[in-house]
mmCIF file of C-alpha atoms in Angstrom:
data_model
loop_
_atom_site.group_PDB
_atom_site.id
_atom_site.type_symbol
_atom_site.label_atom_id
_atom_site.label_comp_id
_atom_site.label_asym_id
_atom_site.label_seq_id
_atom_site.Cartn_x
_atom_site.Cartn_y
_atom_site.Cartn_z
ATOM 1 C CA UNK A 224 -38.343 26.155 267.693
ATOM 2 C CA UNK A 225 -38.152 29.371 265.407
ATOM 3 C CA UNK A 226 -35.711 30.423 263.295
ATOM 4 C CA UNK A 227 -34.670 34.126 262.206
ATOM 5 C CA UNK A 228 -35.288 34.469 258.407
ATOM 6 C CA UNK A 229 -33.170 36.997 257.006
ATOM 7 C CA UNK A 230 -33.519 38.222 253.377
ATOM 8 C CA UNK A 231 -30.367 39.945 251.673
ATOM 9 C CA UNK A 232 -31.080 41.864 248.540
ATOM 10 C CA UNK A 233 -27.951 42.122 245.836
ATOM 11 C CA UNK A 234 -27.134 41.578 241.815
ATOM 12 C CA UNK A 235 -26.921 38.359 240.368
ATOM 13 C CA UNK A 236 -23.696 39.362 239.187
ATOM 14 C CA UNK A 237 -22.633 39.048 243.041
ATOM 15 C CA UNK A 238 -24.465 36.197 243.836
ATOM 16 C CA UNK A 239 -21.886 33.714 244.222
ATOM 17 C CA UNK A 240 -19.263 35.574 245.803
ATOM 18 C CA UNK A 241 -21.745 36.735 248.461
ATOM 19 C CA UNK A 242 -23.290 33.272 248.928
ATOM 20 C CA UNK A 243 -19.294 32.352 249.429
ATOM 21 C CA UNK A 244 -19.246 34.929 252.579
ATOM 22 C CA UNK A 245 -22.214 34.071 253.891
ATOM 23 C CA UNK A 246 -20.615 30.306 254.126
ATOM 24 C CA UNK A 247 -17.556 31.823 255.280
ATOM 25 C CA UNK A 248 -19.246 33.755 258.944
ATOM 26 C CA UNK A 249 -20.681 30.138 259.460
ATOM 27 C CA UNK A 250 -24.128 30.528 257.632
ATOM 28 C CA UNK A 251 -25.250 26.808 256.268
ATOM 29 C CA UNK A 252 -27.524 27.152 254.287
ATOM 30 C CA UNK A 253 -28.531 29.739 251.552
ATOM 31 C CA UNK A 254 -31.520 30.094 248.998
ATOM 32 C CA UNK A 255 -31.089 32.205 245.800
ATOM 33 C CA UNK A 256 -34.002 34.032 243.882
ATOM 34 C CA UNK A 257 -33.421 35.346 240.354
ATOM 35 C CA UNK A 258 -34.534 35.845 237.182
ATOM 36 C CA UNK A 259 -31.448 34.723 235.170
ATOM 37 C CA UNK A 260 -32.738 32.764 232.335
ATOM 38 C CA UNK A 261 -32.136 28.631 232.245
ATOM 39 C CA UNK A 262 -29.293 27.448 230.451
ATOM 40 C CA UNK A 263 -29.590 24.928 227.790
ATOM 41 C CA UNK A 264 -27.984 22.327 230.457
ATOM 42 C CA UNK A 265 -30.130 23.222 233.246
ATOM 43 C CA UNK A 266 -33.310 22.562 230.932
ATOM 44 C CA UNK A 267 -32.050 19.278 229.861
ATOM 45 C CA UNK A 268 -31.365 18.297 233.281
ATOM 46 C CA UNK A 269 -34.830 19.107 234.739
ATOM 47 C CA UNK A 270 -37.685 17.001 234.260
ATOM 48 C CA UNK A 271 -40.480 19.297 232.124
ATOM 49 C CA UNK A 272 -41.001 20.673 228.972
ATOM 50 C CA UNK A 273 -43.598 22.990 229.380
ATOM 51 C CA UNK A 274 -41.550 25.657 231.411
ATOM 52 C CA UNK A 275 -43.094 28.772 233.375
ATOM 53 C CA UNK A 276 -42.969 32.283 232.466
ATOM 54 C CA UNK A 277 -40.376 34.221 234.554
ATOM 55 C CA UNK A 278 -40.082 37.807 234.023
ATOM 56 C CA UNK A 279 -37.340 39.662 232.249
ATOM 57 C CA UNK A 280 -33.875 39.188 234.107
ATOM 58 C CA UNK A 281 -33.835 42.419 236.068
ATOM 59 C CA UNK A 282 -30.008 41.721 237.656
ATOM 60 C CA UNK A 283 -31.381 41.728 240.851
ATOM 61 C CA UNK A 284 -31.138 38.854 243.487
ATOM 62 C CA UNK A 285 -32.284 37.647 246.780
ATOM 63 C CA UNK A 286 -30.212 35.320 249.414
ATOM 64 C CA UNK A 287 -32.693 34.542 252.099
ATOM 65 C CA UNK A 288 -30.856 32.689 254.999
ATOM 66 C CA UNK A 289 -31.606 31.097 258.271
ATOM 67 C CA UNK A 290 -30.353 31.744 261.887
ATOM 68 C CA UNK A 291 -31.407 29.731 264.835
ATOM 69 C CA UNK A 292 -32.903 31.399 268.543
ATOM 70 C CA UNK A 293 -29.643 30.651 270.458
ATOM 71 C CA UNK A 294 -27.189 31.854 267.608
ATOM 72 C CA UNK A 295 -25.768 35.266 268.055
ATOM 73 C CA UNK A 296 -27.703 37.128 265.111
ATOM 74 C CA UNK A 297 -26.031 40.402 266.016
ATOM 75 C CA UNK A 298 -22.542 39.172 265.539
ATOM 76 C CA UNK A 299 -23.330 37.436 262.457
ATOM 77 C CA UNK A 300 -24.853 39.962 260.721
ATOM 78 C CA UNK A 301 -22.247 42.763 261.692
ATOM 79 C CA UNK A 302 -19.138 39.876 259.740
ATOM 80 C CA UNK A 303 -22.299 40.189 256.739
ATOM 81 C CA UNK A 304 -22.030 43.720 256.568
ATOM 82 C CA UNK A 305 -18.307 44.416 257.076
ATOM 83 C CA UNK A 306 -18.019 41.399 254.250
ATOM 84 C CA UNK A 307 -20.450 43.790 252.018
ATOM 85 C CA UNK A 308 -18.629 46.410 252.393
ATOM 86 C CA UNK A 309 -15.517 45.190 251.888
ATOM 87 C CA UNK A 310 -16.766 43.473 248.720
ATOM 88 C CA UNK A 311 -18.263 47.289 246.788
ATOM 89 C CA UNK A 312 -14.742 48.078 246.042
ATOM 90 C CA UNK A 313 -14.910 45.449 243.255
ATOM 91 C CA UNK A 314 -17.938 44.282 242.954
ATOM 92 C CA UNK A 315 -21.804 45.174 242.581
ATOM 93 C CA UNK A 316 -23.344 43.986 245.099
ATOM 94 C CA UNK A 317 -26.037 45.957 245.114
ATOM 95 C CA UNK A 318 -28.365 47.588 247.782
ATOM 96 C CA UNK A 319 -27.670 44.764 250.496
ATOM 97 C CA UNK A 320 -30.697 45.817 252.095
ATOM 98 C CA UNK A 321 -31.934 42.845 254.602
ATOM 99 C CA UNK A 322 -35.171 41.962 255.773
ATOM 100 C CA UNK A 323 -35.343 40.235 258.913
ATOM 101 C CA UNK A 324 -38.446 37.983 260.180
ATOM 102 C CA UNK A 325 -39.280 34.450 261.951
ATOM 103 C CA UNK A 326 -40.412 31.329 260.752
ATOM 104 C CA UNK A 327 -41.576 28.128 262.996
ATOM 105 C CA UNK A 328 -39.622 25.016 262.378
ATOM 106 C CA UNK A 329 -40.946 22.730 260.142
ATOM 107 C CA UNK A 330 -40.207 19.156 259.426
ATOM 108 C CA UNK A 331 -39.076 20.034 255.110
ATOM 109 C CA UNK A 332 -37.834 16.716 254.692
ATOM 110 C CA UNK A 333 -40.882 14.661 255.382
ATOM 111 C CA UNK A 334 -43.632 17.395 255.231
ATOM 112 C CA UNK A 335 -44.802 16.562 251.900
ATOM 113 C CA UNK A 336 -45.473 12.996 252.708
ATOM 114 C CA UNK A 337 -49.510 15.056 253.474
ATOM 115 C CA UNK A 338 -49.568 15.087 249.329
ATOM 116 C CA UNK A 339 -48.773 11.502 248.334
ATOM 117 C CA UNK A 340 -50.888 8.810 248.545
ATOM 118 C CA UNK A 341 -51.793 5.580 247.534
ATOM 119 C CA UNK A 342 -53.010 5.626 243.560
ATOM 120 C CA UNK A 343 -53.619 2.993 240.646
ATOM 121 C CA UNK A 344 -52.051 2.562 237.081
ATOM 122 C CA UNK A 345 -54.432 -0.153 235.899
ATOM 123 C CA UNK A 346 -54.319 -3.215 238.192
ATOM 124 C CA UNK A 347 -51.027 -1.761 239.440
ATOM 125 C CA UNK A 348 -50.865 -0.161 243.081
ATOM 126 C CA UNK A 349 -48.153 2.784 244.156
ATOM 127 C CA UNK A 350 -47.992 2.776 247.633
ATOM 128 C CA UNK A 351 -45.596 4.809 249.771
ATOM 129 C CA UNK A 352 -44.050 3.342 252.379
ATOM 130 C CA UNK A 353 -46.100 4.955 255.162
ATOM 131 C CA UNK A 354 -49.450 3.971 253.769
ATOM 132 C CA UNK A 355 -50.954 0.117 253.761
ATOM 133 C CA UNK A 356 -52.300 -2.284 251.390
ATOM 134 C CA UNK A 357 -56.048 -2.426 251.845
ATOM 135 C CA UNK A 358 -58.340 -5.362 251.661
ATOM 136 C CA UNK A 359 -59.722 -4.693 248.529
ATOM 137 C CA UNK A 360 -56.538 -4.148 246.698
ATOM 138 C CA UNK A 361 -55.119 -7.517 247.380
ATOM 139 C CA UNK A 362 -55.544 -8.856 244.448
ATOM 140 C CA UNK A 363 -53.411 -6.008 242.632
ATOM 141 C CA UNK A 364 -49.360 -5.436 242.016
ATOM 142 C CA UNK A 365 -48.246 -3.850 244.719
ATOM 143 C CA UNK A 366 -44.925 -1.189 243.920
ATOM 144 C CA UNK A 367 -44.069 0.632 246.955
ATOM 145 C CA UNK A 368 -42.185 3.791 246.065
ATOM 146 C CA UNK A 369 -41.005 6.492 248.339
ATOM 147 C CA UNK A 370 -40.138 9.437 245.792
ATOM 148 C CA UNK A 371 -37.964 11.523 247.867
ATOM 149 C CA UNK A 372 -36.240 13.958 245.687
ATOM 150 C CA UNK A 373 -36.448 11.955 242.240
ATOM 151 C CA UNK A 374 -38.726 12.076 239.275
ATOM 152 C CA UNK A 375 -40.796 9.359 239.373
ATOM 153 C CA UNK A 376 -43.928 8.382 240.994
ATOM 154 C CA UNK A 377 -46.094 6.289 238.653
ATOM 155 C CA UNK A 378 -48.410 9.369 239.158
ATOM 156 C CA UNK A 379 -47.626 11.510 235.718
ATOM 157 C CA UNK A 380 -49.011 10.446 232.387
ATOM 158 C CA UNK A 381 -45.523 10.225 230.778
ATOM 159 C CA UNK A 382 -44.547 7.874 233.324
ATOM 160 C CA UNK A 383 -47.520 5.800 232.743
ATOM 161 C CA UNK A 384 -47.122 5.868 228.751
ATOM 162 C CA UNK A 385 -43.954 3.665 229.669
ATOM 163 C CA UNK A 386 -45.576 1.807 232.106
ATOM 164 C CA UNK A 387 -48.059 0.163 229.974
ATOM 165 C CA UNK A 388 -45.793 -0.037 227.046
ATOM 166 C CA UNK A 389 -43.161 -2.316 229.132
ATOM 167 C CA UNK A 390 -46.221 -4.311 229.723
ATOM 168 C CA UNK A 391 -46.399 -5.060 226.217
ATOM 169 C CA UNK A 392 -43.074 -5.969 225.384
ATOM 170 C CA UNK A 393 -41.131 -7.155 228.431
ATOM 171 C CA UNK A 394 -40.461 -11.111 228.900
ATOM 172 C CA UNK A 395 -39.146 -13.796 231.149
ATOM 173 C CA UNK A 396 -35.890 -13.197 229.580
ATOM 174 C CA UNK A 397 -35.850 -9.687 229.029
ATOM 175 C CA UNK A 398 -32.589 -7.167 229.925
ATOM 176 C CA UNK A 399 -33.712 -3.482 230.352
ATOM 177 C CA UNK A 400 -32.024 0.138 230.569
ATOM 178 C CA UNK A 401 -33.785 2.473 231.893
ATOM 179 C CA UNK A 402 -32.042 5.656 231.139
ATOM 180 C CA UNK A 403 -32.668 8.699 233.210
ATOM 181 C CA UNK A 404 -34.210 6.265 236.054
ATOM 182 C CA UNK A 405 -35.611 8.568 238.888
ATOM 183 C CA UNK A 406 -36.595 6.392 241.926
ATOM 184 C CA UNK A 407 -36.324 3.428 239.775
ATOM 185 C CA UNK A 408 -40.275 2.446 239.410
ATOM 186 C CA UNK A 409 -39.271 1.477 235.670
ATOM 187 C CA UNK A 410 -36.526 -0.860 235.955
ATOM 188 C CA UNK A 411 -38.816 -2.142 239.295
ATOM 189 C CA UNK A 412 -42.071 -2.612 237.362
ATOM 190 C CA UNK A 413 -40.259 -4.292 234.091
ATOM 191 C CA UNK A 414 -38.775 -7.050 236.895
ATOM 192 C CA UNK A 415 -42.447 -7.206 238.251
ATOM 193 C CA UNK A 416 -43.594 -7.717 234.727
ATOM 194 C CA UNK A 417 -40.926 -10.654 234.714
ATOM 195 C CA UNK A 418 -37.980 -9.061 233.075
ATOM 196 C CA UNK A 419 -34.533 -10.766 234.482
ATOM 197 C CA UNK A 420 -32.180 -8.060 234.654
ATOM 198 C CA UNK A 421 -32.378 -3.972 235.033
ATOM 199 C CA UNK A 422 -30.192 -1.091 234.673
ATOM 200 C CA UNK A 423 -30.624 2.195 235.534
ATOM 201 C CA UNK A 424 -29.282 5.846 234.687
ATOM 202 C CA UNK A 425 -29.105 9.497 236.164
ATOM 203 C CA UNK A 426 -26.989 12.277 236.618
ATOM 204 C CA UNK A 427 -28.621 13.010 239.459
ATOM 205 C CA UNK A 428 -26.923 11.567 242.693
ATOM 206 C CA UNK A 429 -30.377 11.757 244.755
ATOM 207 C CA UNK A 430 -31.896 9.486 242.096
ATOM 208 C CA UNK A 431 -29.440 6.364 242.824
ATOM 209 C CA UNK A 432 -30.165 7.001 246.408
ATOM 210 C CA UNK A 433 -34.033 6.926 246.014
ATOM 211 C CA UNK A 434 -33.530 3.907 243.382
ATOM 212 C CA UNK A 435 -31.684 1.939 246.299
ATOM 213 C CA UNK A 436 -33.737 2.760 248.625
ATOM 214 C CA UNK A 437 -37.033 1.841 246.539
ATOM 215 C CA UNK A 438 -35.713 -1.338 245.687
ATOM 216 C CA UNK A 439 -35.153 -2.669 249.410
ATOM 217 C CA UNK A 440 -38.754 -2.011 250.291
ATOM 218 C CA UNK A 441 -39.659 -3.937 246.964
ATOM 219 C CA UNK A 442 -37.585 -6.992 247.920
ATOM 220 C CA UNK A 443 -35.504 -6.600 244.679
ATOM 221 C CA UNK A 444 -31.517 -7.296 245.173
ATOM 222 C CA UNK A 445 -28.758 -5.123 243.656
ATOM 223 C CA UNK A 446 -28.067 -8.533 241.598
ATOM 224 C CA UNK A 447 -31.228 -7.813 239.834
ATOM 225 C CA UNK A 448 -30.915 -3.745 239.667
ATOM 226 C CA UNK A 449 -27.440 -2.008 238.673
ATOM 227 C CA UNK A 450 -27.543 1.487 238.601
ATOM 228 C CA UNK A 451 -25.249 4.147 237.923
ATOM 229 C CA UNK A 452 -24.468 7.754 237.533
ATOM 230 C CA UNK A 453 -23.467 9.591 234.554
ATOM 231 C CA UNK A 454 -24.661 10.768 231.077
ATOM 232 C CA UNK A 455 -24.665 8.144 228.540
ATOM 233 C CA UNK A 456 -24.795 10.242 225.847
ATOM 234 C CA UNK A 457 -21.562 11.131 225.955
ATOM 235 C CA UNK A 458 -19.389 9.630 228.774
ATOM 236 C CA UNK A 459 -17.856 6.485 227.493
ATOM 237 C CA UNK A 460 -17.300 5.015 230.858
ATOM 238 C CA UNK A 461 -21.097 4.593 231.279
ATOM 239 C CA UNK A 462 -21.566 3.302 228.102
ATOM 240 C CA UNK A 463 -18.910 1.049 228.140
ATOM 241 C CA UNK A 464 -20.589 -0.145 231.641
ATOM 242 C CA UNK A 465 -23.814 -0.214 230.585
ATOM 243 C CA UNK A 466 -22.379 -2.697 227.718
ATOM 244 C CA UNK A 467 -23.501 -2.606 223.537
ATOM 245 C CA UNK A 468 -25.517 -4.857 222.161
ATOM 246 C CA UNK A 469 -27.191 -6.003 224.978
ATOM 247 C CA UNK A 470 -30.525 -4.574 226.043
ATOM 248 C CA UNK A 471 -33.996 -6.093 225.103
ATOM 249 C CA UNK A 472 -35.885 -3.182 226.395
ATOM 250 C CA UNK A 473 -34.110 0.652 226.266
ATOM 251 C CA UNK A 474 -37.011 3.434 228.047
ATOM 252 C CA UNK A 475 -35.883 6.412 228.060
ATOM 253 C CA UNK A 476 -38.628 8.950 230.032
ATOM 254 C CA UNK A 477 -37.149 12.212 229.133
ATOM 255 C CA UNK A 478 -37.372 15.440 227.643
ATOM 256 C CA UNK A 479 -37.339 15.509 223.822
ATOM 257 C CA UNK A 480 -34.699 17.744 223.463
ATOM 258 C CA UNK A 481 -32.683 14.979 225.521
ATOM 259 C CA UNK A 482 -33.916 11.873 223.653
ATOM 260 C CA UNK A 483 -32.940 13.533 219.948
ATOM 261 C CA UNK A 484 -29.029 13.230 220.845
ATOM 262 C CA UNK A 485 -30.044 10.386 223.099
ATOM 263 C CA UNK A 486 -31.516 8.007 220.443
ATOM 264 C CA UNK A 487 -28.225 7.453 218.256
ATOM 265 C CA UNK A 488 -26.766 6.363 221.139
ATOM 266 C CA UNK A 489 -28.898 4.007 222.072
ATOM 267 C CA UNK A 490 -29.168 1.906 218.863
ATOM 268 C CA UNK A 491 -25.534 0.633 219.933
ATOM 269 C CA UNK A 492 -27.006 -0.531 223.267
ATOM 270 C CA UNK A 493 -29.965 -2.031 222.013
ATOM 271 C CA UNK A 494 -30.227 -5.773 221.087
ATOM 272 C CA UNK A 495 -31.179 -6.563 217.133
ATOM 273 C CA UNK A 496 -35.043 -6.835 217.121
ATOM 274 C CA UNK A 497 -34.928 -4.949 220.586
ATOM 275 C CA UNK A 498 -37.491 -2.282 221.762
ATOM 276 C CA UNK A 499 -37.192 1.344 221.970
ATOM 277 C CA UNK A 500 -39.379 3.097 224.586
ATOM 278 C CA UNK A 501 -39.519 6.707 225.380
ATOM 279 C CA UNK A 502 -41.808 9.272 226.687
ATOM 280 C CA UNK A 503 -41.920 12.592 228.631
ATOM 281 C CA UNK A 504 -42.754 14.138 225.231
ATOM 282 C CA UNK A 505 -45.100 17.277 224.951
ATOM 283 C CA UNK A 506 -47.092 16.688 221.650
ATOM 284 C CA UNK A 507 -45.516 19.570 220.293
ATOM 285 C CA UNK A 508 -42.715 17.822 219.830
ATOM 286 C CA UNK A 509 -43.569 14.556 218.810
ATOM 287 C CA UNK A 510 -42.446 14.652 215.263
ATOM 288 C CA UNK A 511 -39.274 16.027 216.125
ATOM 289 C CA UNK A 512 -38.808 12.699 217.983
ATOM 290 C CA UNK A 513 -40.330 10.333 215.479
ATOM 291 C CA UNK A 514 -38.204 12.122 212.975
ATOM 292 C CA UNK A 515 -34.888 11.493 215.218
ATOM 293 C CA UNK A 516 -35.906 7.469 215.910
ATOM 294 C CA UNK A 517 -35.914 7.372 212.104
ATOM 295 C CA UNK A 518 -32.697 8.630 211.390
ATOM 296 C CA UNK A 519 -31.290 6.894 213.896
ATOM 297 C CA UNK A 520 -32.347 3.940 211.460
ATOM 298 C CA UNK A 521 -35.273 2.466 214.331
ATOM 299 C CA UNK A 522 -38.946 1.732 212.984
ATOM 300 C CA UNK A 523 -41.564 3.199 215.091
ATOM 301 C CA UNK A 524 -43.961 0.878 216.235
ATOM 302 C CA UNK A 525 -46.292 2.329 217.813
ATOM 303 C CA UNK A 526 -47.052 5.799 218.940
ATOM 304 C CA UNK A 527 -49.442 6.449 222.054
ATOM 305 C CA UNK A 528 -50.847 9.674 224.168
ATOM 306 C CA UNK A 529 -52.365 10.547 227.303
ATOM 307 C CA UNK A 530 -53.595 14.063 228.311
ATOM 308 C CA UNK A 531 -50.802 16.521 226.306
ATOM 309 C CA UNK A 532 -47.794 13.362 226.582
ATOM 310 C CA UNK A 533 -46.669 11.258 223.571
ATOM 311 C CA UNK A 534 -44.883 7.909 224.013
ATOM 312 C CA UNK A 535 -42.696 6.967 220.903
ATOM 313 C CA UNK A 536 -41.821 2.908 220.848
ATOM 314 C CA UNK A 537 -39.440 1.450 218.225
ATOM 315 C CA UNK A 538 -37.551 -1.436 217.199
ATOM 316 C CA UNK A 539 -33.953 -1.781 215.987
ATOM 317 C CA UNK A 540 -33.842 -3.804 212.811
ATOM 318 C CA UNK A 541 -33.284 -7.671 213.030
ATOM 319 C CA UNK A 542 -29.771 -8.747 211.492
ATOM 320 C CA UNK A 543 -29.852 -10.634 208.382
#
């Protein structure tokens, strides 16, 4: 099947009112291109640190939107237009030029299953779900891991960082957070390792979704893995969920501007004498982080790279 692509051209200021009317004729879908600069929020919600160059904010923005072969194109467009027009009395909405074209239908959801494939951490296997276990990695750990549309594959360097640091320091008895948990390969791996009990983090609905779903093909029971959505830096319902006191292992795989209000926070979550494990740290920033485990009153243990990453560990003090 193709589709008809249609590409409207307006102001950012407009943006949302005209992505409103395009909802309202029946349109489902609609994708917006701008320059607008990233908030501080939308930064500390995405999962780099190293951020592209986008050109100046010129005010101008682009709703491209899809209508299917049997849909009435004509019709729809004439409601877009009269709900243009009907919008320049108040509103800039620009030149509302639009660009019509086709596009074959492709399969979005599952077509970049092509790009991930089976890899090695060590004597650790991530395999998706649609790939098998060959001969001559029997002998390994098998994680199976379907990323979906969460952070976390196994496959970037500040992932791994916390990989082989939970190696080090989880045991039979261990409790772990795992804040900020993606598809849940931390909290999975630290129970592989032997760890008892996980807990997991996001704000990011798909992320509990792709946890979930990562932990049935890994045989691990939602007895073993709680996870939850919120911010614990600041909602008290997740942190009085999560619980105080409790946690052997914290790993926290974030950005650094994240882990400095993060890290207070954490202390009260940790166990005396438990470990503090965070990555997703450009080395750029990697005293701002040391700095912030130290005020937080945590020694740092160890500090490890790979490529341009940084992994900070620490330890909350012992009681007396």
């Amino acid at each position: 099947m193709k589709w008809n692509q249609f590409r409207l051209k307006t102001t950012t200021e407009a943006e949302d009112i005209v992505s409103g009317m395009l909802m309202d004729v029946g349109i489902q879908g609609v994708q917006i291109e701008d320059r607008v600069p990233l908030t501080k929020e939308d930064k500390e919600q995405m999962f780099v640190d190293i951020l592209p160059d986008i050109p100046e904010d010129d005010g101008t923005a682009y709703l491209t939107f899809y209508l299917g072969e049997e849909e009435d194109a004509g019709t729809i467009l004439g409601q877009v237009r009269r709900g243009l027009e009907d919008m320049r009395s108040y509103l800039d909405v620009g030149e509302c030029i639009i660009e019509e074209s086709q596009t074959e239908d492709v399969d979005w959801v599952n077509n970049w299953k092509q790009y991930f494939h089976q890899f090695t951490i060590d004597d650790i296997l991530v395999i998706p779900s649609w790939e098998e276990v060959e001969e001559k990695d029997s002998g390994r750990m098998v994680i199976h891991i379907d990323p979906g549309t969460a952070f976390g594959t196994g496959m970037h360097e500040t992932t791994q960082l916390c990989i082989r640091q939970l190696r080090k320091y989880v045991g039979p008895d261990t409790e772990i957070l795992d804040v900020g948990c993606g598809s849940g390969i931390l909290g999975m791996l630290a129970l592989k390792f032997g760890a008892r009990y996980a807990v997991g983090t996001d704000l990011d609905p798909c992320a509990i979704d792709a946890t979930h779903e990562n932990m049935e093909a890994n045989g691990i029971s939602r007895e073993q893995y709680e996870v939850m959505i919120g911010n614990i830096i600041d909602d008290r319902e997740v942190q009085d969920k999560a619980g105080y006191d409790r946690y052997d292992i914290v790993a926290a795989n974030i950005l650094a501007d994240v882990l400095v209000p993060l890290t207070p926070v954490i202390c009260s979550h940790l166990k005396p004498g438990g470990i503090y494990i965070t990555s997703g740290i450009i080395e750029e920033k990697e005293a701002v982080v040391v700095e912030a485990v130290k005020a937080s009153g945590l020694a740092v243990l160890e500090v490890t790279h790979q490529g341009e990453w940084v992994s900070v560990t620490a330890q909350k003090k012992q009681e007396n």
